[in-house]
Amino acid sequence: MLYAGMSSFDSVEKARNWSRHSSREDFSNSTSSEDMASILLSNGDFDEYAGTSRRTRARTFYSILLMSSRGDIIPVQKKAYGQIVFTRNGF
């Protein structure tokens, strides 16, 4: 592993040509968009479905963006404090 030097916080930094965003995240998983949409629509709460893992939340959010852009589901702000629920397009 190559090291570029020490930071002011005495932590080792990686070389400048190394990027933590160098590999694309694979968002394909065993849950299909239709399955995820039905789970979200039955549950209706992103926080309950997505869980606490940052990676799981990112994957779920990205999948929701894809489904929203296709018009499969529509995220709706239910309450003034920001709870988001999902409705199927056309209902």
Short mmCIF file of C-alpha atoms in Angstrom, two decimals:
data_model
loop_
_atom_site.label_atom_id
_atom_site.label_comp_id
_atom_site.label_asym_id
_atom_site.label_seq_id
_atom_site.Cartn_x
_atom_site.Cartn_y
_atom_site.Cartn_z
CA MET A 1 0.00 0.00 0.00
CA LEU A 2 1.30 3.44 -0.88
CA TYR A 3 1.19 6.27 1.62
CA ALA A 4 1.26 9.94 0.71
CA GLY A 5 2.07 11.16 4.18
CA MET A 6 0.66 11.93 7.56
CA SER A 7 -2.23 14.28 8.11
CA SER A 8 -2.46 16.81 10.88
CA PHE A 9 -4.46 14.29 12.90
CA ASP A 10 -1.66 11.70 12.69
CA SER A 11 -3.69 9.38 10.50
CA VAL A 12 -2.26 7.73 7.43
CA GLU A 13 -3.58 9.07 4.14
CA LYS A 14 -3.67 7.07 0.94
CA ALA A 15 -1.85 8.13 -2.21
CA ARG A 16 -3.45 10.88 -4.30
CA ASN A 17 -4.25 8.57 -7.20
CA TRP A 18 -6.34 6.36 -4.92
CA SER A 19 -10.02 7.20 -4.85
CA ARG A 20 -12.58 5.79 -2.51
CA HIS A 21 -15.09 6.32 -5.32
CA SER A 22 -13.00 4.43 -7.86
CA SER A 23 -15.30 1.43 -8.02
CA ARG A 24 -18.95 1.73 -8.93
CA GLU A 25 -21.40 0.39 -6.41
CA ASP A 26 -23.43 -2.53 -7.66
CA PHE A 27 -27.03 -1.74 -6.77
CA SER A 28 -28.42 -4.97 -8.14
CA ASN A 29 -29.58 -7.22 -5.37
CA SER A 30 -31.93 -10.13 -4.92
CA THR A 31 -34.93 -7.86 -4.28
CA SER A 32 -36.53 -6.81 -7.55
CA SER A 33 -37.98 -3.35 -8.05
CA GLU A 34 -41.50 -4.76 -8.01
CA ASP A 35 -40.88 -6.62 -4.76
CA MET A 36 -39.35 -3.53 -3.18
CA ALA A 37 -42.26 -1.39 -4.37
CA SER A 38 -44.79 -3.80 -2.86
CA ILE A 39 -42.88 -3.90 0.43
CA LEU A 40 -42.63 -0.11 0.54
CA LEU A 41 -46.29 0.33 -0.36
CA SER A 42 -47.48 -2.16 2.25
CA ASN A 43 -45.16 -0.78 4.93
CA GLY A 44 -45.11 2.81 3.71
CA ASP A 45 -42.10 3.88 5.74
CA PHE A 46 -38.61 4.26 4.30
CA ASP A 47 -36.91 4.27 7.72
CA GLU A 48 -38.48 0.98 8.76
CA TYR A 49 -37.67 -0.70 5.45
CA ALA A 50 -34.16 0.65 4.92
CA GLY A 51 -32.76 -0.26 8.32
CA THR A 52 -29.74 1.32 9.92
CA SER A 53 -26.85 0.27 7.69
CA ARG A 54 -25.53 3.17 5.59
CA ARG A 55 -24.99 0.88 2.62
CA THR A 56 -28.48 -0.62 2.83
CA ARG A 57 -30.04 2.83 3.17
CA ALA A 58 -28.04 4.08 0.16
CA ARG A 59 -29.08 1.10 -1.97
CA THR A 60 -32.71 1.47 -0.95
CA PHE A 61 -32.69 5.21 -1.60
CA TYR A 62 -31.08 4.71 -5.02
CA SER A 63 -33.66 2.06 -5.92
CA ILE A 64 -36.46 4.39 -4.82
CA LEU A 65 -35.02 7.14 -7.02
CA LEU A 66 -34.98 4.76 -9.99
CA MET A 67 -38.55 3.63 -9.38
CA SER A 68 -39.68 7.25 -8.93
CA SER A 69 -37.99 8.34 -12.15
CA ARG A 70 -39.80 5.53 -14.02
CA GLY A 71 -43.09 6.52 -12.41
CA ASP A 72 -43.57 3.21 -10.60
CA ILE A 73 -44.01 4.83 -7.20
CA ILE A 74 -44.52 8.38 -6.00
CA PRO A 75 -42.96 9.50 -2.70
CA VAL A 76 -45.36 11.75 -0.79
CA GLN A 77 -44.59 13.83 2.29
CA LYS A 78 -47.28 12.71 4.71
CA LYS A 79 -46.76 15.04 7.62
CA ALA A 80 -45.22 18.45 8.17
CA TYR A 81 -42.24 17.01 10.04
CA GLY A 82 -41.13 15.05 7.01
CA GLN A 83 -42.43 11.49 7.12
CA ILE A 84 -42.30 10.15 3.57
CA VAL A 85 -44.77 7.53 2.37
CA PHE A 86 -45.07 5.89 -1.04
CA THR A 87 -48.04 5.54 -3.35
CA ARG A 88 -48.28 3.59 -6.57
CA ASN A 89 -48.63 5.78 -9.65
CA GLY A 90 -52.23 5.89 -10.88
CA PHE A 91 -53.92 5.11 -7.55
#
